[in-house]
XYZ file of C-alpha atoms in Angstrom:
403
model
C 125.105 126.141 175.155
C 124.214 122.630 175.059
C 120.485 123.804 173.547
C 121.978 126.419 171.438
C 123.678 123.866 169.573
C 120.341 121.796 169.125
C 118.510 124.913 167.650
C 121.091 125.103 165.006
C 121.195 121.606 164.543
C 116.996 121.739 164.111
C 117.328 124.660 161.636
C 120.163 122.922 159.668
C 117.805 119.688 159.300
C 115.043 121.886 158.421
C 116.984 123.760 155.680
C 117.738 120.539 154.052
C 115.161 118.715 154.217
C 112.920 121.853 152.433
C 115.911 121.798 149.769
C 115.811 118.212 149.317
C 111.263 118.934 148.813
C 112.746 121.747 146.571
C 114.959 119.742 144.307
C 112.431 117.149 144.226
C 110.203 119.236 142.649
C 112.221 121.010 140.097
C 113.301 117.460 139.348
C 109.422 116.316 138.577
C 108.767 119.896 137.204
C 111.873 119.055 134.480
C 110.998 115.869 133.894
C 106.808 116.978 133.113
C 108.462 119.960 130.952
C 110.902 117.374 129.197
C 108.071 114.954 128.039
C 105.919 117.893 127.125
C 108.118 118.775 125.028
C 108.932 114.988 123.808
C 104.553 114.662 123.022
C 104.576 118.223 121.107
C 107.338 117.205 118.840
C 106.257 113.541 118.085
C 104.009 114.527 115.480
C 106.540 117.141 114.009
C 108.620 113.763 113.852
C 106.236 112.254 112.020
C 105.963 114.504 109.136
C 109.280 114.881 109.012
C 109.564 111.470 108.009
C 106.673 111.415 105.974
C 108.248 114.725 104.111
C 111.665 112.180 104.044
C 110.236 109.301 102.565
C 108.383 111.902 99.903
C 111.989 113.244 98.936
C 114.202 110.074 98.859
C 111.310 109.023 96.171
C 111.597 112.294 94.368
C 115.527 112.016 94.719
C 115.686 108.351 93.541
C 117.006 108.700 89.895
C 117.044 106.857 86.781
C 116.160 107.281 83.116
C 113.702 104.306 82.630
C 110.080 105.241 84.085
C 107.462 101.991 84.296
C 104.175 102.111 85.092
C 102.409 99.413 85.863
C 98.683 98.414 86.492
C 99.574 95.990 89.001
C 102.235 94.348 90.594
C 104.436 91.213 91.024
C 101.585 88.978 92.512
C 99.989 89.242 89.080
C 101.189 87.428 86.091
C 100.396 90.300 83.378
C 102.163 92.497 85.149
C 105.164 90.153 86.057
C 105.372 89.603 82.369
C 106.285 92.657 81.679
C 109.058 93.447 85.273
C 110.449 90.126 83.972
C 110.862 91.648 80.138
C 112.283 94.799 81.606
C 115.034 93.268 83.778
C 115.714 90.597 81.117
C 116.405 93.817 78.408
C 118.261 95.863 80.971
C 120.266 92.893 81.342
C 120.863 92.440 77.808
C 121.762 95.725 77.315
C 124.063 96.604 80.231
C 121.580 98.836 81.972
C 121.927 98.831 85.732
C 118.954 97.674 87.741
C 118.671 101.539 89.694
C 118.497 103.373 86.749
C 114.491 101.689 86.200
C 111.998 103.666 88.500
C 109.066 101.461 89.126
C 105.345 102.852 89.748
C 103.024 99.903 90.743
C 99.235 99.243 90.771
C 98.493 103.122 89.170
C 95.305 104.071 87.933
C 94.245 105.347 85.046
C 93.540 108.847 83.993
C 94.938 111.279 86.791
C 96.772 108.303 88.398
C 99.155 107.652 85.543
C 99.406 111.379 84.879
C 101.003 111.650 88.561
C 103.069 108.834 88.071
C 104.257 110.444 84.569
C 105.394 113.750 86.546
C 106.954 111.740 89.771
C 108.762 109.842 86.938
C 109.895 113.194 84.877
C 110.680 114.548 87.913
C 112.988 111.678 89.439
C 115.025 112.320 85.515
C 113.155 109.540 83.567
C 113.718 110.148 79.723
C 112.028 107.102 78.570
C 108.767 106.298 80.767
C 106.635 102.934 79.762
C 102.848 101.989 80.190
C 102.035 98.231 80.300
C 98.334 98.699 80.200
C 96.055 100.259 77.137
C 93.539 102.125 79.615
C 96.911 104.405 80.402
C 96.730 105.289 76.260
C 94.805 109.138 76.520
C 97.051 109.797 79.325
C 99.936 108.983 78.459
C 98.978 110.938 74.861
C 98.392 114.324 77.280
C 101.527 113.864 78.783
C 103.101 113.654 75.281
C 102.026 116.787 74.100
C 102.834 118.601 77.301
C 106.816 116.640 77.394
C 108.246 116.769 74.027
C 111.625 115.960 76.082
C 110.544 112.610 76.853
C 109.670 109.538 74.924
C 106.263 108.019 75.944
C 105.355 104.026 75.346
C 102.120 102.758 75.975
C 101.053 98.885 75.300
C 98.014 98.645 73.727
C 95.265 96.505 72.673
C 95.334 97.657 68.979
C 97.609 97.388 66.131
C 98.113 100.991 65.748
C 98.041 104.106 67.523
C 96.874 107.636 66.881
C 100.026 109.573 67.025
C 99.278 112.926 65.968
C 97.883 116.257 67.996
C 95.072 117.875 67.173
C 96.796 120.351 64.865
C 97.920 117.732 63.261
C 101.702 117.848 63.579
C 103.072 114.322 64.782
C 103.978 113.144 67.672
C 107.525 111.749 67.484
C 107.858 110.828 71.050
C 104.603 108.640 71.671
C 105.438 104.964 70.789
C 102.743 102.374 70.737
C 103.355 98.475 71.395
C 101.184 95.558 70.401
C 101.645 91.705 70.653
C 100.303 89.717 67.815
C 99.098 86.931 70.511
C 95.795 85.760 68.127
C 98.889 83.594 66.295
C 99.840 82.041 69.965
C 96.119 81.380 70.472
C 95.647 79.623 67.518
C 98.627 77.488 68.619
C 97.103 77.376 72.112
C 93.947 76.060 70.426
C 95.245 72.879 68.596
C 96.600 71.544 72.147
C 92.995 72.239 73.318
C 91.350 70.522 70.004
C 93.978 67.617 70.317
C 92.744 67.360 73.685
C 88.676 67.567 73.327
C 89.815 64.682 70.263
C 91.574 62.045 72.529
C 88.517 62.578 75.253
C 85.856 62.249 72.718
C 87.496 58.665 71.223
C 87.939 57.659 74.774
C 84.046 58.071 76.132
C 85.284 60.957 78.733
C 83.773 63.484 77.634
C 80.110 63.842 80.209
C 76.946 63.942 78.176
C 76.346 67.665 79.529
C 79.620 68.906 77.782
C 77.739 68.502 74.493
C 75.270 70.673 73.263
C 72.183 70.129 71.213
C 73.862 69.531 67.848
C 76.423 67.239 69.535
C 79.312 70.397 69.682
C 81.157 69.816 72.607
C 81.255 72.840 74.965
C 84.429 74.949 75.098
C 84.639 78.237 77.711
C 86.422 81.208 77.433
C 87.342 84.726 79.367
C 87.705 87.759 78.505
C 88.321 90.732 80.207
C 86.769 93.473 77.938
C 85.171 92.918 74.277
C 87.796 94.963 71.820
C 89.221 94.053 68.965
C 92.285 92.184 70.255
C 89.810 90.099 72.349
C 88.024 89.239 69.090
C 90.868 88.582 67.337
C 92.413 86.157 69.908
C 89.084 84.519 70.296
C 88.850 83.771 66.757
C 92.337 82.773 66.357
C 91.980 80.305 69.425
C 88.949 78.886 67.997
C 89.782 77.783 64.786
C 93.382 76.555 66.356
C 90.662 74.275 68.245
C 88.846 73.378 64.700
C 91.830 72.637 62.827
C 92.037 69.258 65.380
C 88.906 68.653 66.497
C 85.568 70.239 64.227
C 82.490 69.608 66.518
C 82.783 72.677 68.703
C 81.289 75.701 70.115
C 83.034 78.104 72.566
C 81.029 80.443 74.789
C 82.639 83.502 75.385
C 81.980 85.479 79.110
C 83.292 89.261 78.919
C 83.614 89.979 82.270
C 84.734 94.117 82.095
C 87.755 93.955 84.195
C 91.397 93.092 84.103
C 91.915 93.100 87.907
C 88.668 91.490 89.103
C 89.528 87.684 90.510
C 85.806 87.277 91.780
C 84.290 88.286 88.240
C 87.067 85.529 86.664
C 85.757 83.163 89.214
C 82.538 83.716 88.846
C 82.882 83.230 85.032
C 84.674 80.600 85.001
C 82.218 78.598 87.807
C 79.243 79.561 85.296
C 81.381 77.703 82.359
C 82.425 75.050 84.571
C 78.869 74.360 85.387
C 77.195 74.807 82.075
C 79.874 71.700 80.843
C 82.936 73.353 79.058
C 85.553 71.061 78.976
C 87.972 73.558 77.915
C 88.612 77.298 79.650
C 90.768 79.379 78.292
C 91.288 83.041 79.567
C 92.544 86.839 78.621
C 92.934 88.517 82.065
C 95.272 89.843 83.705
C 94.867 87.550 86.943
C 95.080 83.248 87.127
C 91.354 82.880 88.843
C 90.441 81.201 85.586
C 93.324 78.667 86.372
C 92.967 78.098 89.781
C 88.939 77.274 89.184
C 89.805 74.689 86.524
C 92.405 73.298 88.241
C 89.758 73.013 91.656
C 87.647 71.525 89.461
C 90.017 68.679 87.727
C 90.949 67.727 90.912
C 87.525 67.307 92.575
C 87.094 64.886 89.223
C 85.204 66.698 86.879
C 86.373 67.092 82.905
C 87.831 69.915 82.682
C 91.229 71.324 81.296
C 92.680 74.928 80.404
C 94.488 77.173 78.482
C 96.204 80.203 80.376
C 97.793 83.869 79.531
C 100.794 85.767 80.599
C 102.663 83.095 81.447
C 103.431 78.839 81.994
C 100.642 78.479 84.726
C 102.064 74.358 85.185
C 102.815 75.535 89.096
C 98.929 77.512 89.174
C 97.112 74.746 87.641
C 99.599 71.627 86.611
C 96.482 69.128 86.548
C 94.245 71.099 84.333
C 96.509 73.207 81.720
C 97.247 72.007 78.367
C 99.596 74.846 78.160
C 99.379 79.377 77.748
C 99.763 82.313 75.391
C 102.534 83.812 76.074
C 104.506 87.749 74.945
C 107.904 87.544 75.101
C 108.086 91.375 76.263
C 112.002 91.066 76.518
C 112.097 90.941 72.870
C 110.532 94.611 72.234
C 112.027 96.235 75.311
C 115.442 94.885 74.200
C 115.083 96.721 70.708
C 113.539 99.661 72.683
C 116.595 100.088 75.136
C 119.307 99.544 73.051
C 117.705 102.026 70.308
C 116.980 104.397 72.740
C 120.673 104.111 73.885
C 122.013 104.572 70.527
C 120.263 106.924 68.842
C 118.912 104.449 66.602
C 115.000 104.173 64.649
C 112.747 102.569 66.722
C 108.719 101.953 64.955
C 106.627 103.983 66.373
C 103.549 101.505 66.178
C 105.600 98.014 67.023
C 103.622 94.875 65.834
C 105.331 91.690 66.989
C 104.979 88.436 66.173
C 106.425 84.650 66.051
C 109.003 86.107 63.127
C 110.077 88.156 65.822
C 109.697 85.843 68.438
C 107.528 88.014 70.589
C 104.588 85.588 71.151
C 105.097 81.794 71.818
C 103.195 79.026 74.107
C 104.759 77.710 76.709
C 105.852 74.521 77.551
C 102.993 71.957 77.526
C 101.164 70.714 80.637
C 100.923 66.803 81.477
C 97.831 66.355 80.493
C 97.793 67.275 77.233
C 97.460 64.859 74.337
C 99.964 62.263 72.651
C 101.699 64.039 69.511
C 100.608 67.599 70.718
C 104.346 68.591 70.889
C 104.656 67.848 67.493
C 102.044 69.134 66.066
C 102.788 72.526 67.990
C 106.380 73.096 67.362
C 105.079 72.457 63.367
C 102.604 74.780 63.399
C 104.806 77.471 65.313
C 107.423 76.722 62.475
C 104.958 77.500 60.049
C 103.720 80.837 61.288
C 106.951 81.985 62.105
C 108.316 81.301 58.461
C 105.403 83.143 57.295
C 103.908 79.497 55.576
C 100.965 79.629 57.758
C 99.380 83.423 58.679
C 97.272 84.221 60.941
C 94.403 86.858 60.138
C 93.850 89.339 63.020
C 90.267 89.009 62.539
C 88.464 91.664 65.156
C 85.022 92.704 62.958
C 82.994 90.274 64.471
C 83.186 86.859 66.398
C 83.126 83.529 63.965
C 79.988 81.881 63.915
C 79.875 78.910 66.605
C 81.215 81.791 69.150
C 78.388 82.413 71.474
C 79.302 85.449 73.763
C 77.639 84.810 77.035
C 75.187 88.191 77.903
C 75.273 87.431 81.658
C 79.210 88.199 81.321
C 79.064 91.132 79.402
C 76.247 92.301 82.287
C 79.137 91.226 84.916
């Protein structure tokens, strides 16, 4: 009896303990199925969140499209975010209903942007960059629904299609900032004046008729450029006469090695003045390196007060007041009312300025300035967009236009 009971108590242990192997597999075998299962649907994860983030953009609305060629870390572009927010504010518009595309490229970049834009319920959709103009024309033609505004580097805009009829929703924007540069350029001629009767001016800073060497930047050669570079330079005559102002076109807006390159060659050849149309503050930052490793030189910068970029160096910038237009813009758009369709502005409309003067610019320049600006703005003192040619004692440099 006694051994009967140990056979049952041997098959009993042995039942259990191949039930306890048994459950310890099915456990494993569960727990292998459960992260197959887990490794085959991360990636379907994945795209489903890649698919989500592609949505929420498409289902993020508002009326007011931007495009942009860059972003907040440059000061063209901040310019303009900083007109837009300053209108919207000025006009009640809420800060969601402007959908932002940053850094887009040109051609089939902006013409993606347009239809993510159209698509997210945009009725108004801006450009803030002239190389957007053809395709933001296409897109036009193709959205009569929509109004289309593209800054540009000209005074006026082709509006029409090519059979002719008009265009009523393409609106073109330009900034009259030649009368700003010639501001900009009596600070810099006050400037080169007060070095000149103080000695300070280094004997390489002259040239071989005794001009005293100015630099200057510019991202493409167009007539804008032209025009500003003229207007800068005889800003610069009308206080000091004995100068000459090489010119380096450098073929790029967004290229800070090409603007430091340009500016080192200009810096080294003895300009004692660099001033700069870009988009980016590389011109700045080399002046202001080189003022404060001792060397003469000052600057005058673009797009906005550069005193925190370069507050040793700059005399002071040409600056658009883009809040001005996109004011007008917003509020017409909002009620119904005429807006130009090829929008000049100026210092009567207070879309151009300089901003506030560096430290080291000369005594009385504030004067002078605010004078001057009174003049142009009151229509006493015009400034001719001149864009034929450059003025003679402009020497445009052929190792920038090669850059």
């Amino acid at each position: 009896m006694k051994k009967k009971f140990l056979s049952v108590l041997l098959v009993l242990a042995v039942l259990v303990c191949m039930a306890g192997i048994s459950g310890t597999q099915k456990e494993s075998e569960n727990k292998e199925a459960k992260i197959k299962q887990e490794q085959e649907e991360k990636p379907q994860i994945a795209e489903t969140k890649e698919d989500l983030l592609q949505e929420n953009e498409e289902d993020s609305k508002g009326w007011i499209g931007v495009i942009l060629n860059g972003d907040e870390t440059e000061s063209y572009s901040m310019a303009h975010i900083d007109g837009i927010r300053a209108a919207a504010e000025n006009t009640g518009i809420p800060e969601q209903d402007i959908v932002w595309k940053e850094r887009v490229g040109a051609n089939d970049g902006c013409k993606d942007a347009v239809n993510s834009l159209i698509k997210q319920g945009c009725e108004l959709i801006i450009a803030n960059s002239a190389m957007y103009e053809d395709a933001i024309k296409s897109e036009a033609e193709k959205n009569p629904e929509v109004d289309f505004v593209v800054v540009n580097d000209s005074k006026t805009q082709n509006t029409t299609n090519e059979d002719g009829t008009e265009l009523t929703n393409l609106y073109n924007v330009h900034m009259n900032t030649c009368e700003a540069s010639y501001v900009a350029g009596i600070a810099a001629g006050m400037k080169v004046a007060k070095l000149e009767e103080k000695k300070k001016i280094p004997s390489k800073s002259f040239d071989e008729n005794k001009n005293v060497k100015l630099g200057y930047v510019a991202a493409e050669e167009n007539d804008d450029a032209r025009a500003d570079i003229n207007a800068y330079y005889l800003g610069v005559k009308s206080a000091y006469k004995k100068v000459t102002l090489q010119v380096e076109y450098i073929d790029a807006w967004d290229n800070s090695d090409a603007e430091a390159t340009a500016a080192g060659d200009l810096i080294r050849s003895g300009c004692v003045v660099l001033a700069a149309n870009t988009d980016l503050d590389a011109v700045m930052q080399m002046a202001e390196n080189a003022k404060e490793s001792g060397k003469c030189v000052y600057a005058v910068g673009r797009n906005a007060d550069m005193r925190q970029t370069a507050g040793q160096a700059v005399l002071t910038s040409v600056v658009s007041v883009w809040s001005v237009y996109y004011t007008e813009l917003f509020d017409a758009k909002m009620n119904g009312r005429y807006m130009e369709q090829n929008w000049n502005g100026g210092y009567e409309q207070g879309a151009v300025k300089v901003s506030a003067l560096g430290k080291s610019v000369a005594s009385g320049t504030g004067d002078r300035v605010k004078k001057m600006e009174e003049k142009i703005r009151e229509g006493k003192k015009p400034i001719a967009y001149f864009s034929t040619r450059t003025l003679d004692g402009i020497v445009a440099s052929e190792k920038g236009q090669e850059q």
